[in-house]
Amino acid sequence: MATIFYDDDADLSLIQGSKVAVLGYGSQGHAHALNLRDSGVDVRVGLRPGSSSRQRAQEEGLVVKDTNEAAAEADVIVVLLPDTHQKSAWENGLADAVEPGNTLVFGHGFNIHYGFVEPSDDVDVILIAPKSPGHIVRRLYTQGQGTPGLLAVHQDASGNAAELGKSYAAALGLTRTGLLETTFQEETETDLFGEQAVLCGGVSHLVRDGFETLVEAGYQPEAAYFECLHELKLIVDMMYEGGISWMRHSVSTTAEWGDYVSGPRVINDQSRAAMKDILAEIQDGSFARDFMAEWEAGAENFTSHRTAGREHQIEQVGKEVRAMMPWLDEPTEELES
């Protein structure tokens, strides 16, 4: 069983006595910076010159500096840049800004686990990973609650890395709910597997293939959208609240029987074998190497996949269906090109 830490296990004064630089102001970056500030921590945000996030961070009342400048004046440097940007940032001044005795905090173990970023052995390297999107981390904190999170120690030069990690997590609100102890390897490999085989890759392709099957059989695209995408949230919410058994209890007996007899015809030994292949590629590092090589080569294939996905019929039908439901909060942020 996992070791879980709570508020009583953390000394908040440790992080309150540190100067913290949060590098990046995206989904996680803004939540970390604001929660740290509201927990009484001396925090500044590090962004590249010309970053579109600079004005937003300043409007939130945060001190904003260039990435390397922010890191150089901090004791605790929190690297929340995208996985694809961390290696270049490290090689372009960030490594020089990190001093002996500093602590490096990562929100995901990718670059450390696969060796794209290799800190010197005189700094602490820890992982603090909230298990929720940043806006949920922030919202629950302001409501006096918190999300679960993960803690891992990759390098303990000071002998106090775990204690500082628990303190940092407390400032984010994670120890209000529970902070699970893990390793960089476990966090990275399980996170990548979950994304690829289930949460993103598995679900999105299951939804799209189901939609296409119904449309190709002559059913209305709107009906296919409702059955294969719209109602997915209802099912996931029930699973989130009470597990798979609660979902099965909550749906009709017809749906429950279909789960038992038809589900294994779609998700079966063949798909399980594919999952094992995906996991093996994550474990041996080939996925990480291929991904970084794709990005460094200009991300042409990545962009092609993204464009094709956005042009799929299900996206256009979805816009029309969601327009019928004005209570939905449509994303206001423009999609990246």
Coordinates of C-alpha atoms in Angstrom, one line a residue:
M1 CA 0.0 0.0 0.0
A2 CA 1.1 3.5 -0.7
T3 CA 2.5 5.8 2.0
I4 CA 0.2 8.9 2.3
F5 CA 1.0 12.2 3.9
Y6 CA -1.4 14.7 5.3
D7 CA -1.2 18.2 6.8
D8 CA 0.0 16.9 10.2
D9 CA 3.0 15.4 8.4
A10 CA 4.1 18.6 6.8
D11 CA 5.9 21.6 8.2
L12 CA 4.7 24.6 6.1
S13 CA 7.4 26.9 7.5
L14 CA 10.0 25.1 5.5
I15 CA 8.7 26.4 2.2
Q16 CA 7.6 29.7 3.7
G17 CA 11.3 30.3 4.5
S18 CA 12.4 29.7 1.0
K19 CA 12.5 31.9 -2.2
V20 CA 10.6 30.0 -4.9
A21 CA 10.7 30.5 -8.6
V22 CA 7.8 29.0 -10.6
L23 CA 8.9 28.6 -14.2
G24 CA 5.9 28.6 -16.5
Y25 CA 2.4 30.0 -16.1
G26 CA 0.2 27.5 -17.8
S27 CA -2.3 25.2 -16.3
Q28 CA -0.2 24.0 -13.4
G29 CA 2.2 27.0 -13.2
H30 CA -0.5 29.5 -12.4
A31 CA -2.0 27.2 -9.7
H32 CA 1.3 26.6 -8.1
A33 CA 2.3 30.3 -8.1
L34 CA -1.0 31.6 -6.7
N35 CA -1.4 28.9 -4.1
L36 CA 2.1 29.3 -2.9
R37 CA 1.7 33.1 -2.6
D38 CA -1.6 32.7 -0.7
S39 CA 0.2 30.3 1.6
G40 CA 2.7 32.9 2.6
V41 CA 5.5 31.9 0.3
D42 CA 8.0 34.3 -1.3
V43 CA 7.3 33.4 -5.0
R44 CA 8.2 34.9 -8.4
V45 CA 7.2 33.6 -11.8
G46 CA 9.9 32.9 -14.5
L47 CA 8.9 33.4 -18.1
R48 CA 10.7 33.7 -21.4
P49 CA 10.8 37.2 -22.9
G50 CA 7.6 37.9 -24.9
S51 CA 5.6 35.2 -23.2
S52 CA 1.9 35.7 -23.6
S53 CA 1.4 34.7 -20.0
R54 CA 3.4 37.6 -18.6
Q55 CA 0.6 40.1 -18.5
R56 CA -1.8 37.6 -16.9
A57 CA 0.6 36.8 -14.1
Q58 CA 1.3 40.4 -13.4
E59 CA -2.4 41.2 -13.3
E60 CA -2.7 38.4 -10.7
G61 CA -0.2 40.5 -8.6
L62 CA 2.8 38.2 -9.1
V63 CA 6.4 39.3 -9.6
V64 CA 7.4 38.2 -13.1
K65 CA 11.0 37.9 -14.3
D66 CA 12.8 36.2 -17.2
T67 CA 13.2 32.5 -16.6
N68 CA 16.9 32.3 -15.8
E69 CA 16.8 35.5 -13.6
A70 CA 13.9 34.1 -11.6
A71 CA 15.8 30.8 -11.1
A72 CA 19.0 32.5 -10.1
E73 CA 17.5 34.4 -7.2
A74 CA 15.5 31.4 -5.8
D75 CA 16.3 28.5 -3.5
V76 CA 13.5 26.4 -4.9
I77 CA 13.1 26.3 -8.7
V78 CA 9.9 24.8 -9.9
V79 CA 10.1 23.6 -13.5
L80 CA 6.6 23.6 -15.0
L81 CA 7.5 24.2 -18.6
P82 CA 6.1 21.8 -21.2
D83 CA 8.0 18.6 -21.4
T84 CA 9.2 19.5 -24.9
H85 CA 10.7 22.8 -23.7
Q86 CA 12.6 21.7 -20.5
K87 CA 15.7 20.3 -22.2
S88 CA 16.3 23.5 -24.3
A89 CA 15.6 25.7 -21.3
W90 CA 18.1 23.7 -19.2
E91 CA 20.8 24.0 -21.9
N92 CA 20.2 27.7 -22.4
G93 CA 21.0 29.1 -19.0
L94 CA 18.8 27.4 -16.5
A95 CA 21.4 24.8 -15.5
D96 CA 23.9 27.7 -14.8
A97 CA 21.3 29.5 -12.7
V98 CA 20.9 26.5 -10.4
E99 CA 23.3 26.7 -7.5
P100 CA 24.5 24.0 -5.1
G101 CA 22.0 23.5 -2.3
N102 CA 19.0 24.5 -4.4
T103 CA 16.0 22.3 -4.8
L104 CA 14.5 21.5 -8.2
V105 CA 10.8 20.7 -8.3
F106 CA 9.2 19.0 -11.3
G107 CA 5.5 18.5 -11.9
H108 CA 6.1 15.4 -14.1
G109 CA 9.1 13.1 -14.1
F110 CA 9.6 12.8 -17.9
N111 CA 12.8 14.8 -18.4
I112 CA 14.5 13.6 -15.3
H113 CA 13.5 9.9 -15.7
Y114 CA 14.6 9.7 -19.4
G115 CA 17.8 11.8 -18.8
F116 CA 16.9 14.8 -21.0
V117 CA 17.7 17.0 -18.0
E118 CA 20.6 15.9 -15.7
P119 CA 21.1 18.1 -12.6
S120 CA 24.4 18.1 -10.8
D121 CA 24.6 15.9 -7.7
D122 CA 24.7 18.9 -5.3
V123 CA 21.0 19.8 -5.6
D124 CA 17.8 18.2 -4.4
V125 CA 15.5 16.9 -7.1
I126 CA 11.9 16.2 -6.2
L127 CA 8.5 15.7 -7.8
I128 CA 5.3 17.3 -6.7
A129 CA 2.4 16.3 -9.0
P130 CA -1.2 17.3 -8.3
K131 CA -3.6 14.7 -9.7
S132 CA -5.9 17.4 -11.2
P133 CA -5.7 20.1 -13.9
G134 CA -4.3 23.4 -12.6
H135 CA -7.6 25.2 -12.5
I136 CA -9.0 22.5 -10.2
V137 CA -6.0 22.7 -8.0
R138 CA -6.5 26.4 -7.7
R139 CA -10.3 26.3 -7.2
L140 CA -10.3 23.7 -4.5
Y141 CA -7.5 25.5 -2.7
T142 CA -9.5 28.7 -2.6
Q143 CA -12.5 26.7 -1.2
G144 CA -10.4 25.4 1.6
Q145 CA -10.0 22.0 0.1
G146 CA -7.3 20.3 -2.0
T147 CA -6.6 17.7 -4.6
P148 CA -4.6 14.5 -4.1
G149 CA -1.0 14.6 -5.2
L150 CA 2.2 12.7 -5.6
L151 CA 5.6 13.1 -4.0
A152 CA 8.9 11.6 -5.2
V153 CA 12.5 12.2 -4.4
H154 CA 15.0 11.6 -7.2
Q155 CA 18.0 13.2 -5.5
D156 CA 18.4 14.0 -1.8
A157 CA 21.7 16.0 -1.6
S158 CA 20.5 17.9 1.5
G159 CA 19.0 14.9 3.4
N160 CA 15.9 17.0 3.8
A161 CA 14.3 16.7 0.3
A162 CA 11.2 14.8 1.3
E163 CA 10.4 17.2 4.1
L164 CA 10.7 20.2 1.8
G165 CA 8.5 18.3 -0.7
K166 CA 5.8 17.7 1.9
S167 CA 6.0 21.4 2.9
Y168 CA 5.7 22.5 -0.7
A169 CA 2.7 20.2 -1.2
A170 CA 1.0 21.6 1.9
A171 CA 1.3 25.1 0.4
L172 CA -0.5 23.8 -2.7
G173 CA -3.3 22.3 -0.6
L174 CA -2.4 18.7 -1.5
T175 CA -1.9 17.4 2.0
R176 CA -5.4 18.5 2.8
T177 CA -6.6 15.5 0.8
G178 CA -3.5 13.2 0.7
L179 CA 0.0 13.1 -0.8
L180 CA 1.1 9.7 -2.1
E181 CA 4.7 8.7 -2.0
T182 CA 6.0 7.4 -5.3
T183 CA 9.1 7.4 -7.6
F184 CA 10.0 9.4 -10.7
Q185 CA 10.0 6.2 -12.6
E186 CA 6.5 5.1 -11.4
E187 CA 5.0 8.5 -11.9
T188 CA 6.4 8.9 -15.4
E189 CA 5.6 5.5 -16.7
T190 CA 2.1 5.1 -15.3
D191 CA 1.2 8.7 -16.3
L192 CA 2.3 8.1 -19.9
F193 CA 0.6 4.8 -20.1
G194 CA -2.7 6.1 -18.7
E195 CA -2.6 9.0 -21.2
Q196 CA -1.9 6.8 -24.2
A197 CA -3.8 3.6 -23.6
V198 CA -6.8 4.9 -21.6
L199 CA -7.4 8.6 -20.9
C200 CA -6.5 10.3 -24.1
G201 CA -5.5 7.8 -26.8
G202 CA -7.8 5.0 -25.7
V203 CA -10.9 7.1 -25.0
S204 CA -10.7 9.5 -27.9
H205 CA -10.3 6.7 -30.5
L206 CA -13.0 4.6 -28.9
V207 CA -15.4 7.6 -29.1
R208 CA -14.5 8.5 -32.6
D209 CA -14.6 4.9 -33.9
G210 CA -18.0 4.4 -32.3
F211 CA -19.3 7.7 -33.9
E212 CA -18.0 6.6 -37.3
T213 CA -19.6 3.2 -37.0
L214 CA -23.0 4.6 -36.4
V215 CA -22.7 7.3 -39.1
E216 CA -21.5 4.8 -41.7
A217 CA -24.5 2.6 -40.8
G218 CA -26.8 5.5 -41.7
Y219 CA -27.7 7.0 -38.3
Q220 CA -27.8 10.8 -37.9
P221 CA -24.5 12.3 -36.8
E222 CA -26.2 14.2 -34.0
A223 CA -27.6 10.9 -32.6
A224 CA -24.2 9.3 -32.9
Y225 CA -22.6 12.3 -31.1
F226 CA -25.0 12.1 -28.2
E227 CA -24.6 8.3 -27.7
C228 CA -20.8 8.1 -28.2
L229 CA -19.5 11.4 -26.8
H230 CA -22.0 13.5 -25.0
E231 CA -23.1 10.8 -22.6
L232 CA -19.5 9.8 -21.8
K233 CA -19.4 12.5 -19.1
L234 CA -22.3 10.9 -17.3
I235 CA -20.6 7.5 -17.2
V236 CA -17.2 8.9 -16.2
D237 CA -18.8 11.1 -13.4
M238 CA -20.4 8.0 -11.9
M239 CA -17.2 6.0 -12.1
Y240 CA -15.3 9.0 -10.5
E241 CA -17.8 9.2 -7.7
G242 CA -18.1 5.5 -6.8
G243 CA -16.1 3.3 -9.1
I244 CA -17.1 1.0 -11.9
S245 CA -19.6 -0.9 -9.8
W246 CA -21.4 2.2 -8.9
M247 CA -21.7 3.2 -12.5
R248 CA -23.1 -0.3 -13.3
H249 CA -25.6 0.1 -10.5
S250 CA -26.7 3.5 -11.7
V251 CA -27.3 2.6 -15.4
S252 CA -30.1 0.4 -16.7
T253 CA -29.9 -3.3 -16.5
T254 CA -29.9 -3.4 -20.3
A255 CA -26.8 -1.2 -20.3
E256 CA -25.2 -3.2 -17.5
W257 CA -25.7 -6.5 -19.4
G258 CA -24.3 -4.9 -22.5
D259 CA -21.2 -3.9 -20.5
Y260 CA -20.6 -7.5 -19.5
V261 CA -21.2 -9.2 -22.8
S262 CA -20.2 -6.6 -25.4
G263 CA -17.4 -4.7 -23.7
P264 CA -14.9 -7.6 -23.9
R265 CA -15.6 -7.9 -27.7
V266 CA -14.2 -4.4 -28.1
I267 CA -11.6 -4.3 -25.4
N268 CA -10.1 -7.8 -25.5
D269 CA -6.9 -9.8 -25.7
Q270 CA -5.8 -8.0 -28.8
S271 CA -6.2 -4.6 -27.2
R272 CA -4.6 -5.8 -24.0
A273 CA -1.6 -7.0 -26.1
A274 CA -1.4 -3.5 -27.7
M275 CA -1.4 -2.0 -24.2
K276 CA 1.5 -4.2 -23.1
D277 CA 3.4 -3.1 -26.2
I278 CA 2.7 0.6 -25.4
L279 CA 3.9 0.1 -21.8
A280 CA 7.1 -1.7 -23.0
E281 CA 7.9 1.3 -25.3
I282 CA 7.4 3.7 -22.3
Q283 CA 9.5 1.5 -20.1
D284 CA 12.5 1.2 -22.5
G285 CA 12.4 4.9 -23.4
S286 CA 11.7 4.5 -27.1
F287 CA 8.4 6.5 -26.9
A288 CA 10.3 9.3 -25.1
R289 CA 13.1 9.3 -27.7
D290 CA 10.7 9.2 -30.6
F291 CA 8.6 12.0 -29.2
M292 CA 11.5 14.3 -28.5
A293 CA 13.0 13.5 -32.0
E294 CA 9.6 14.4 -33.6
W295 CA 9.5 17.7 -31.7
E296 CA 13.1 18.7 -32.4
A297 CA 12.6 17.9 -36.1
G298 CA 9.8 20.5 -36.3
A299 CA 6.8 18.4 -35.2
E300 CA 5.4 17.9 -38.7
N301 CA 3.7 14.6 -38.0
F302 CA 2.4 16.0 -34.7
T303 CA 0.9 19.0 -36.5
S304 CA -0.6 16.7 -39.2
H305 CA -2.3 14.5 -36.6
R306 CA -3.6 17.6 -34.7
T307 CA -5.1 19.1 -37.9
A308 CA -6.7 15.9 -39.0
G309 CA -8.3 15.5 -35.6
R310 CA -9.8 19.0 -35.7
E311 CA -11.2 18.5 -39.1
H312 CA -13.0 15.3 -38.2
Q313 CA -16.8 15.3 -38.6
I314 CA -17.3 14.7 -34.9
E315 CA -15.8 18.1 -34.1
Q316 CA -18.2 20.0 -36.4
V317 CA -21.2 18.1 -35.2
G318 CA -20.1 18.6 -31.6
K319 CA -20.1 22.4 -32.0
E320 CA -23.6 22.3 -33.4
V321 CA -24.9 20.0 -30.6
R322 CA -23.2 22.0 -27.8
A323 CA -24.8 25.2 -29.2
M324 CA -28.2 23.6 -28.1
M325 CA -27.0 23.7 -24.5
P326 CA -26.2 27.3 -23.6
W327 CA -25.4 26.3 -20.0
L328 CA -22.2 24.6 -21.1
D329 CA -19.0 26.5 -20.6
E330 CA -17.4 26.5 -24.1
P331 CA -13.6 27.0 -24.0
T332 CA -12.8 30.6 -24.6
E333 CA -9.1 30.0 -25.3
E334 CA -8.1 29.8 -28.9
L335 CA -6.8 26.4 -30.1
E336 CA -3.1 26.5 -31.0
S337 CA -2.3 26.2 -34.6

